[in-house]
Coordinates of C-alpha atoms in Angstrom, one line a residue:
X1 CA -17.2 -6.3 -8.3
X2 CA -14.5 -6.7 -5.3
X3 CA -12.2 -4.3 -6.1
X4 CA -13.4 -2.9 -9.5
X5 CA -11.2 -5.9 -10.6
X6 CA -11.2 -6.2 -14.5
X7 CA -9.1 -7.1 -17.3
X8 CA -9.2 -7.4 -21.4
X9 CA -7.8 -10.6 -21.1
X10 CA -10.8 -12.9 -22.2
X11 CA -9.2 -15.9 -19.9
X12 CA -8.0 -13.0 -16.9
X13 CA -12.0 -11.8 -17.0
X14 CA -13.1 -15.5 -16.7
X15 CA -11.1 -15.4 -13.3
X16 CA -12.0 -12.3 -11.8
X17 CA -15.8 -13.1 -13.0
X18 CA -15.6 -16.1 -10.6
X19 CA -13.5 -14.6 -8.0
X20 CA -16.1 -11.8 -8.1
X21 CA -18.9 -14.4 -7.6
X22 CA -17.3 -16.2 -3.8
X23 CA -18.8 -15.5 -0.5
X24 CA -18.3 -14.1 2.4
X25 CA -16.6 -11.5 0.0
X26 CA -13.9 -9.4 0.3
X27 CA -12.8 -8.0 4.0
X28 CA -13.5 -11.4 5.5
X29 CA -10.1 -11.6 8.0
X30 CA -9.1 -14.7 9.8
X31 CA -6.7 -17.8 8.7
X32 CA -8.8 -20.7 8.9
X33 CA -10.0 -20.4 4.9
X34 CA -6.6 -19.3 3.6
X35 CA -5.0 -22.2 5.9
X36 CA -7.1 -25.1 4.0
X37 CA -6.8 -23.2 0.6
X38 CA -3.2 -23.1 1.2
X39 CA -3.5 -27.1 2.2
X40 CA -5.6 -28.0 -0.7
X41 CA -2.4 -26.5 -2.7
X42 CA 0.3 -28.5 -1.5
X43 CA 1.1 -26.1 1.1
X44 CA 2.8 -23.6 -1.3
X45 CA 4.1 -20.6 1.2
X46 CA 5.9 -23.5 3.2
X47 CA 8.3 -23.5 0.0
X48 CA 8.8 -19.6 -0.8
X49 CA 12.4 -17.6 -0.9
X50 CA 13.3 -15.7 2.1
X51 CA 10.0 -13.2 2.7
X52 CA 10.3 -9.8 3.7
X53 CA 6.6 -9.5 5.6
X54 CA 5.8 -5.4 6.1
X55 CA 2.1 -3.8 7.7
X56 CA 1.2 -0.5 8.4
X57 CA -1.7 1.9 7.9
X58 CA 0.7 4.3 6.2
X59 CA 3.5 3.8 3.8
X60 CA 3.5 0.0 3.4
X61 CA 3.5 -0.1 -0.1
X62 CA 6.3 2.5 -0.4
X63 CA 8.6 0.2 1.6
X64 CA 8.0 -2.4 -0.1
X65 CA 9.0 -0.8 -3.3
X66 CA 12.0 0.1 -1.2
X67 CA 12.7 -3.3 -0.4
X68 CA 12.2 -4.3 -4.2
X69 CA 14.5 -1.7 -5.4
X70 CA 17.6 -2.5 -2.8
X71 CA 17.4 -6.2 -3.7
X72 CA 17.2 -5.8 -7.2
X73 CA 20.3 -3.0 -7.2
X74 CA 22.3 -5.9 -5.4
X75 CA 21.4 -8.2 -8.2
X76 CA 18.5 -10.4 -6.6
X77 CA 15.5 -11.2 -8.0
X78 CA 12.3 -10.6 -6.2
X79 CA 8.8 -11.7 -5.9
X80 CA 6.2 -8.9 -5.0
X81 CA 2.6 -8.9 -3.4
X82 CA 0.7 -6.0 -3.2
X83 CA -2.9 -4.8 -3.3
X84 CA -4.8 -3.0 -4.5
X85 CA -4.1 -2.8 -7.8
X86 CA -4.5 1.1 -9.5
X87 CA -5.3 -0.2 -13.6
X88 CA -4.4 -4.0 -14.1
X89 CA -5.4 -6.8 -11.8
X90 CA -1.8 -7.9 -12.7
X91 CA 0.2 -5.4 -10.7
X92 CA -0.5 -6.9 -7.4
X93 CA 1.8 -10.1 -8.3
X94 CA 5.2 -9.2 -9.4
X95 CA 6.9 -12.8 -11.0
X96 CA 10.9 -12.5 -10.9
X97 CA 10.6 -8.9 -11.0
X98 CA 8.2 -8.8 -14.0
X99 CA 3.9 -8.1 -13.5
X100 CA 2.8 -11.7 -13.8
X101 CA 1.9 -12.3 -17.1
X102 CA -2.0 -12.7 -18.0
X103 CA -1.9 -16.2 -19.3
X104 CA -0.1 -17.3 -16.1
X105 CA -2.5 -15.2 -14.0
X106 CA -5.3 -16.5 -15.5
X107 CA -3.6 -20.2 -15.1
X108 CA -2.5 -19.9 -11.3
X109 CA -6.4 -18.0 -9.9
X110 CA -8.4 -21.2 -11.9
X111 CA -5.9 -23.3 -10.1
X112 CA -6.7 -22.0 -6.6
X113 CA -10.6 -21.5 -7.7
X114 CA -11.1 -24.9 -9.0
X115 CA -10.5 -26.7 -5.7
X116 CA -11.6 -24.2 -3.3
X117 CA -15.1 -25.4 -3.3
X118 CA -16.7 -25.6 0.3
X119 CA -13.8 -23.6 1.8
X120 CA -15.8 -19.7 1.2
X121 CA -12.6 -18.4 0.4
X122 CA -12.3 -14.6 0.2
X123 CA -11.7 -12.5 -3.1
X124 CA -8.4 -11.9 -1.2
X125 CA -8.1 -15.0 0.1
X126 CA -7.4 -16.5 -3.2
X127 CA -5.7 -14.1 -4.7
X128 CA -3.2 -14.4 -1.8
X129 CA -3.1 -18.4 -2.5
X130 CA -2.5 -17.9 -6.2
X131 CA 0.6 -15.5 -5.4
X132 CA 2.0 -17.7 -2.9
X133 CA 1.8 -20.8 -5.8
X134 CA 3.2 -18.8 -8.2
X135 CA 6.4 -17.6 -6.3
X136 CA 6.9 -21.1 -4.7
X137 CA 6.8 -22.5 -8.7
X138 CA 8.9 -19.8 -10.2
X139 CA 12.8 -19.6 -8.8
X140 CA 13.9 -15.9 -7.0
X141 CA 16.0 -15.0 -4.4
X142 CA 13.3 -13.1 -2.2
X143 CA 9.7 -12.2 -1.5
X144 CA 8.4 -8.9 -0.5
X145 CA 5.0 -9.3 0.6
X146 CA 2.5 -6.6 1.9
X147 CA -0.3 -7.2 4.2
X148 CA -3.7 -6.6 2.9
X149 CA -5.9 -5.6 6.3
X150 CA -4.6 -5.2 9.7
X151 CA -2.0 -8.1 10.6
X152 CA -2.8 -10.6 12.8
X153 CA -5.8 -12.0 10.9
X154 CA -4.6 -11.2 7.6
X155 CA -4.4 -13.5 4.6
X156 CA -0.7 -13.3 4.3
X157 CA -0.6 -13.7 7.7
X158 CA 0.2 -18.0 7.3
X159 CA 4.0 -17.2 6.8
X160 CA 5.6 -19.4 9.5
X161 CA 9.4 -17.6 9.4
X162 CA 9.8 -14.8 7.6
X163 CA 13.3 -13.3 7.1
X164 CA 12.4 -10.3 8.8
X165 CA 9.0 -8.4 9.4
X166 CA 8.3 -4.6 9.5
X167 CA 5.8 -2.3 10.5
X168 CA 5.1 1.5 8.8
X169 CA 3.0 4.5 10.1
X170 CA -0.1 3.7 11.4
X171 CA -2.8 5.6 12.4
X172 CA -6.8 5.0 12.2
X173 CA -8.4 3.3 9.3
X174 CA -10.4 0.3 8.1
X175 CA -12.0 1.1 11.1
X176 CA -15.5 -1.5 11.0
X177 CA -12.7 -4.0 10.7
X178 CA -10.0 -3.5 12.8
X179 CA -11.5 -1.8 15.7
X180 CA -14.5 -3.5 16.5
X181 CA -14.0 -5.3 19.9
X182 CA -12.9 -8.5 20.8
X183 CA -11.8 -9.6 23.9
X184 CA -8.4 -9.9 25.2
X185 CA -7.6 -6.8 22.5
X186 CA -7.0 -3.0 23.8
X187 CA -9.4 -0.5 23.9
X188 CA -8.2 2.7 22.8
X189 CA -8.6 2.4 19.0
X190 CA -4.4 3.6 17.8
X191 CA -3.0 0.9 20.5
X192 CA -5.7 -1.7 19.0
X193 CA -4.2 -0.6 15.7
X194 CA -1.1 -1.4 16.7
X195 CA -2.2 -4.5 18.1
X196 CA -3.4 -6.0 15.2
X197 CA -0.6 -4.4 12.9
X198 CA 2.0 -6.4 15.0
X199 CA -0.1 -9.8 14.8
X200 CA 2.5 -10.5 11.5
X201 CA 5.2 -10.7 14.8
X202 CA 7.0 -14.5 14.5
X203 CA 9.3 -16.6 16.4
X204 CA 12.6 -15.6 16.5
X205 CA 12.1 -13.0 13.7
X206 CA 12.9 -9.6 14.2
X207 CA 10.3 -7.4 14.2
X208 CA 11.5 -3.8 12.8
X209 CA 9.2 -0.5 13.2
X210 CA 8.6 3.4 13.2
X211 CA 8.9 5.4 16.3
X212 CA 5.2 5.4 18.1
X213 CA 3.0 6.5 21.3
X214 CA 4.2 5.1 24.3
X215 CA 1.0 2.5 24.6
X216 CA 1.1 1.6 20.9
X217 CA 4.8 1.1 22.0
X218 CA 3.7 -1.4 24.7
X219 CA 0.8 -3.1 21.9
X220 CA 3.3 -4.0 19.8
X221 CA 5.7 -5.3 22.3
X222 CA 2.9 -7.7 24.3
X223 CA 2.4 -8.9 20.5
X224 CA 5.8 -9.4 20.3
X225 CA 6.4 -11.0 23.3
X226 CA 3.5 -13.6 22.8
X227 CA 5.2 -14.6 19.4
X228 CA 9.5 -14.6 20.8
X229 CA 9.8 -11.8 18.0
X230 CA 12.8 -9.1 18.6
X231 CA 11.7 -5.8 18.4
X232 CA 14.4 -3.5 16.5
X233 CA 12.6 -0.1 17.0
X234 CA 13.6 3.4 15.9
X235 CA 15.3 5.5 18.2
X236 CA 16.8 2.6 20.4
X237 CA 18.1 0.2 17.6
X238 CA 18.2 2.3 14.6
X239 CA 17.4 5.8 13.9
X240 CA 17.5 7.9 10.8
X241 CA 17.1 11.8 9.8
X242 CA 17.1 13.9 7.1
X243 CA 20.4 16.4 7.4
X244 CA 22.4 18.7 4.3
X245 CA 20.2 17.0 1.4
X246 CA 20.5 12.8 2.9
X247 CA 19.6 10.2 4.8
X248 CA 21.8 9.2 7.8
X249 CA 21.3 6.3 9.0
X250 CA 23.0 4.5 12.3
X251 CA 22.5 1.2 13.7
X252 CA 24.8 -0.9 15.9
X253 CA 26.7 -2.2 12.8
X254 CA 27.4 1.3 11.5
X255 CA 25.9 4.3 9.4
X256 CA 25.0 5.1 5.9
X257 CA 25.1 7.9 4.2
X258 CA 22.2 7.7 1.6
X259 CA 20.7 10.0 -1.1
X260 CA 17.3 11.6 -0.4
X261 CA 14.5 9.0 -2.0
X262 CA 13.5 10.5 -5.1
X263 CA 9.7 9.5 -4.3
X264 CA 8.4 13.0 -3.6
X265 CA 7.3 13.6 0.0
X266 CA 9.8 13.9 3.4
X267 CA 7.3 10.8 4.4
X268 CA 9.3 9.2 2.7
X269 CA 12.8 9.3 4.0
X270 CA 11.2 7.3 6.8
X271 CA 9.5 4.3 4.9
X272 CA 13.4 3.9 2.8
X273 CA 14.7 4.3 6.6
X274 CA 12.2 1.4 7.6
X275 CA 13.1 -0.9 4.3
X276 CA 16.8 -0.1 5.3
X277 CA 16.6 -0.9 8.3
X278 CA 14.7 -4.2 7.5
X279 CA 17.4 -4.8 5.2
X280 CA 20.2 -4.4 8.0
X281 CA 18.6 -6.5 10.3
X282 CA 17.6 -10.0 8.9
X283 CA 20.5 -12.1 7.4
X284 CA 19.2 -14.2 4.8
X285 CA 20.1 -12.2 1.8
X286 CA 23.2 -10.2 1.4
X287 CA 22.2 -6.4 0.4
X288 CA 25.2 -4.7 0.3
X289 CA 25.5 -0.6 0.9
X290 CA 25.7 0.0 -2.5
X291 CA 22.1 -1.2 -3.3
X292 CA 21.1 0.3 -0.5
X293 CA 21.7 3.6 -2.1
X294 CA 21.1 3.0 -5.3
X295 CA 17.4 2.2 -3.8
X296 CA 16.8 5.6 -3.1
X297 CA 16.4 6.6 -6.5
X298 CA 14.9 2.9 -8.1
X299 CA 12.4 3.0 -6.1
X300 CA 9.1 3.2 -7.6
X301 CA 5.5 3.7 -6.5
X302 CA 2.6 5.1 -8.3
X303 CA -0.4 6.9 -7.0
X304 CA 1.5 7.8 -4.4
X305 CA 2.5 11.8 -4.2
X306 CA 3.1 11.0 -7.9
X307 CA 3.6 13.9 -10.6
X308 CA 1.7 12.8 -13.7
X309 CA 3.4 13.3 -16.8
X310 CA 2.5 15.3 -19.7
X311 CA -0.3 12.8 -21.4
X312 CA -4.2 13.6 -22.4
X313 CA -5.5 14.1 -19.1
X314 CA -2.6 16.6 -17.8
X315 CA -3.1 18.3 -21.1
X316 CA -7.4 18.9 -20.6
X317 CA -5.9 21.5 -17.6
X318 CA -4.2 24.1 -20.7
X319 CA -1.6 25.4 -18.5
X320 CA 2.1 24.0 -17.3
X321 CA 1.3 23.7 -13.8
X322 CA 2.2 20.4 -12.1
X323 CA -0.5 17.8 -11.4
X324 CA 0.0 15.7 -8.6
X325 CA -1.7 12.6 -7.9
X326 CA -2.0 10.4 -4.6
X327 CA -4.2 7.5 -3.3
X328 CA -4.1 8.7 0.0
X329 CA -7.6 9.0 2.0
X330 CA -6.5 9.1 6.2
X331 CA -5.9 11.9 8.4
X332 CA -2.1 11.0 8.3
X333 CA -1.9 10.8 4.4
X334 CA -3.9 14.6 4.7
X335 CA -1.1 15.8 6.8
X336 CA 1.7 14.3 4.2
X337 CA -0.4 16.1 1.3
X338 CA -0.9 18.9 3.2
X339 CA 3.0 19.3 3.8
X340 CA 3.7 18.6 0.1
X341 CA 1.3 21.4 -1.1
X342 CA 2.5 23.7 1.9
X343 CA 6.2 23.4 0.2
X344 CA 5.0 24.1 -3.2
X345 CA 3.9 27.6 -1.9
X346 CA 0.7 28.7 -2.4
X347 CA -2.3 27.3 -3.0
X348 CA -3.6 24.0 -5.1
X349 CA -6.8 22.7 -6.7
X350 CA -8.1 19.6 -5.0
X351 CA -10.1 16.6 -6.9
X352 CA -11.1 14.3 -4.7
X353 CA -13.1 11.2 -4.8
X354 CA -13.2 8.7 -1.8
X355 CA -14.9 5.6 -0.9
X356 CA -18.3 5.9 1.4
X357 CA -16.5 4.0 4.0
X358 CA -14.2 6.7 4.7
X359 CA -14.3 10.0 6.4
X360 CA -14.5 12.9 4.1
X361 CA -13.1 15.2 7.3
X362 CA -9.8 12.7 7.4
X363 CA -8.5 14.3 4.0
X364 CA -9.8 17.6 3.9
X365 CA -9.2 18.5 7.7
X366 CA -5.3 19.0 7.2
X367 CA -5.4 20.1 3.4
X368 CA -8.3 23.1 3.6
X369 CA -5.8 25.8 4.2
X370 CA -4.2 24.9 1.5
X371 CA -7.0 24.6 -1.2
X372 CA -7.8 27.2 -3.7
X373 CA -11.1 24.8 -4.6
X374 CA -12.3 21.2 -4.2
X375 CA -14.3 19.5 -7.3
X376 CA -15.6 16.2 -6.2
X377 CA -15.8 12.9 -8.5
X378 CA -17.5 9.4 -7.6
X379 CA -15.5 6.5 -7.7
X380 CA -15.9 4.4 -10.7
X381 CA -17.5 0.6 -9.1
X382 CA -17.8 1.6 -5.8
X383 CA -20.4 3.6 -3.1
X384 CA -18.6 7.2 -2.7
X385 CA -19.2 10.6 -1.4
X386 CA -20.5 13.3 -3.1
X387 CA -20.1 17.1 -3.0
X388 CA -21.9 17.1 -0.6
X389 CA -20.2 15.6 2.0
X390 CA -17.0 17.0 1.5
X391 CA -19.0 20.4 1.8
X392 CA -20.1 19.6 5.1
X393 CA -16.5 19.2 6.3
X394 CA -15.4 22.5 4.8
X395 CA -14.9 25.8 7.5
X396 CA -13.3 28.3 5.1
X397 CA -16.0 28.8 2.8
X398 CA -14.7 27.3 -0.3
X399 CA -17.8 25.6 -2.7
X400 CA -17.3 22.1 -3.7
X401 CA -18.4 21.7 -7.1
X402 CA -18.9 18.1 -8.8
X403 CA -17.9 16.9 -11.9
X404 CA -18.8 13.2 -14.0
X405 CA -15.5 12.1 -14.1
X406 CA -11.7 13.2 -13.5
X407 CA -11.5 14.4 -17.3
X408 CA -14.9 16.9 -16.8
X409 CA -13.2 18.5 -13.4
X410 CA -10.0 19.1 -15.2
X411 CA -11.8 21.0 -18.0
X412 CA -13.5 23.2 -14.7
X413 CA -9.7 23.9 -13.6
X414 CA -9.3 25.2 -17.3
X415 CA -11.7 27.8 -16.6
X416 CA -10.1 28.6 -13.4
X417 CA -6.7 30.6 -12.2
X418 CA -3.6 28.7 -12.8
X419 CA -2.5 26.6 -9.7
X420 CA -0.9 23.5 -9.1
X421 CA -3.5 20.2 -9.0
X422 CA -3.8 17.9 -6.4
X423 CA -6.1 14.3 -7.5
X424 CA -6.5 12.5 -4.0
X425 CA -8.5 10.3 -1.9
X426 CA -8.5 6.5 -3.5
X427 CA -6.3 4.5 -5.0
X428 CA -9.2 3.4 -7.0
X429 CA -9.8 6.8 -8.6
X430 CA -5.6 7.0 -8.9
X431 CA -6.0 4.0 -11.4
X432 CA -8.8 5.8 -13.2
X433 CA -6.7 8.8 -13.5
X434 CA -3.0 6.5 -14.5
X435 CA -5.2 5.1 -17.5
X436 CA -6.9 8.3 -18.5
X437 CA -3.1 9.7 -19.0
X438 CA -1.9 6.9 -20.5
X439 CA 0.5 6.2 -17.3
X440 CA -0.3 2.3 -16.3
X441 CA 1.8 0.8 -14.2
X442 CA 4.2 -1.7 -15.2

């Protein structure tokens, strides 16, 4: 099923058991389906609160939590796509600042489903139309809203004029889709990246983003030009650093003096930087400075460099050391682990389970100096690597072992010298582990 999408709500399960059923699928991109599904619907994204648009490869979802959290600290109410979801289907629409109920979840996907007959709408495709009819029926002051794939040809991609549009880390991934060539689109694969990451670029919106390669750089400003965006980039109209335990922050009107983000990893100070600075440059909500501190500590995003709490899971390892858990599967998100475990001192047990469509070396390159063992899982619903693969990526000569299931390798741990855990390498396995601790999201 398209994203191991399931729920124990009889009428939610209906909905996902059709949505589960559509062709082409999932990872269909383009806007011609999503632009008549959208039609069919009265049109509902021409009627939405001001929309704060992000993409990236990297850190995406972390500004958009960001973004939540300063809105909601000035008083706003926000509406909130994401994907994927880590347990319930329900966390990727966030209704007035609540997970979107399962009768109105079930309500709004039949809606979209029942007329988009003939249209081969995508699994994503109509999840996207059911969020965008739900925020434009439900009254808030804003929208946050995170691309699914790439940009330019994404679903979310039919917002005419956001308030403001921002782009996080990128680096390499989801290569078979956004990669593969096409003319008039670069050739070296990180500028193609950027490319298509910029695509979200609109008319007289400004366009805020991270500090890149000079021809990634020059991808994103073409894509900008094309559109009449403004480019606000780091390091020319905004900057940020880390300095004395916070986050200074200058732009032309002013600096801030913030608290460190209380989201674990120095990754990210620079996706609250990029929600700050998204923040500072649109004007069609008034944030003041206030909320924009008080974000750094609001913010909220599981499965991401996330320390599980003490709960049935954490307890199977019999000892107090921490257990970490992030969805992270790309050579960028192995060089954020790898600094994380690094500053722990020492050395950390890896559980990893990743998707067959990803590159075992990505994750493990950065992180192997830093592993005291690796015990590899499969991926509950999805093709995944197995032990291995991961072993054929491994130099030091550390022996992957494989376990059933992420309750089986944390009884192996037991067995093993204390050290801190690390459980990486999908966000689908992250919502396994959240609902084996008793930790869903909400």
């Amino acid at each position: 099923m398209p994203d191991h999408a399931i729920s124990a709500h009889p009428g939610v399960q209906t909905q996902l058991d059709r949505l589960a059923a559509l062709s082409p699928g999932r990872d269909v991109l383009g806007l011609e389906r999503i632009t008549a599904l959208l039609d069919r619907l009265g049109n509902p994204h021409l009627r939405l609160p001001p929309v704060f648009h992000v993409a990236g490869t990297n850190g995406k979802g972390s500004t958009c939590a960001f973004l939540r959290a300063a809105i909601e600290a000035s008083g706003h109410v926000a509406h909130v796509y994401t994907s994927p979801h880590l347990v319930r289907f329900n966390e990727r629409i966030r209704l007035a600042g609540r997970l979107i109920a399962d009768e109105a979840l079930a309500d709004y996907l039949a809606r979209v489903l029942d007329i988009a007959e003939g249209i081969n709408a995508s699994f994503f495709e109509v999840t996207t139309a059911a969020a965008f009819l739900a925020f434009a029926e439900t009254p808030a002051d804003a929208c946050v809203i995170e691309v699914g794939l790439g940009g330019r040809l994404d679903a979310t991609n039919v917002l005419p004029a956001p308030a403001v549009c921002g782009i996080a880390a990128l680096g390499i991934d989801h290569e078979a889709f956004l990669l593969a060539p096409e003319e008039g689109t670069p050739d070296i694969p990180l500028e193609r990246i950027a490319f298509e990451k910029a695509g979200i670029a609109k008319q007289g919106v400004p366009l805020v983003i991270q500090k890149y390669a000079i021809g990634m750089m020059g991808a994103i400003a073409g894509q900008a030009m094309r559109a009449g965006a403004y480019v606000k980039a780091r390091g020319e109209d905004w900057d940020a650093a880390l300095y004395q335990g916070r986050l200074h922050y200058r732009d032309v009107d002013g600096k801030l003096n913030l608290p460190v983000p209380r989201l674990p990893g120095a990754h990210q100070a620079d996706n609250a930087a990029l929600a700050v600075a998204m923040i500072r440059h649109q004007s069609a909500l008034s944030i003041p400075d206030s909320a924009l501190s008080a974000a750094m500590g609001w913010a909220e995003w599981p499965a991401r460099m996330q320390r599980l709490a003490d709960g049935p899971l954490v307890a199977l390892l019999g000892t107090d050391e921490p257990v970490w858990l992030d969805g992270g599967h790309n050579p960028d998100a192995g060089a954020a682990l790898a600094r994380h475990v690094s500053a722990m001192g020492g050395k950390a047990h890896l559980i990893i389970g990743m998707l067959s469509n990803k590159q075992p070396g990505a994750l493990l390159g950065p992180l192997e100096a830093h592993l005291a063992s690796v015990t590899a899982l499969p991926v509950p619903g999805h093709e995944w690597h197995d032990a291995d693969a991961f072993q054929q990526c491994l130099t030091s000569g550390i022996e992957v072992q494989a376990a059933a299931d992420v309750r089986a390798a944390m009884a192996l741990l037991a067995e093993r010298e204390a050290a801190p855990v690390l459980i990486a390498g999908s966000l689908y396995l992250a919502g396994e582990v959240l609902r084996a601790n008793g930790q869903e999201p909400d």
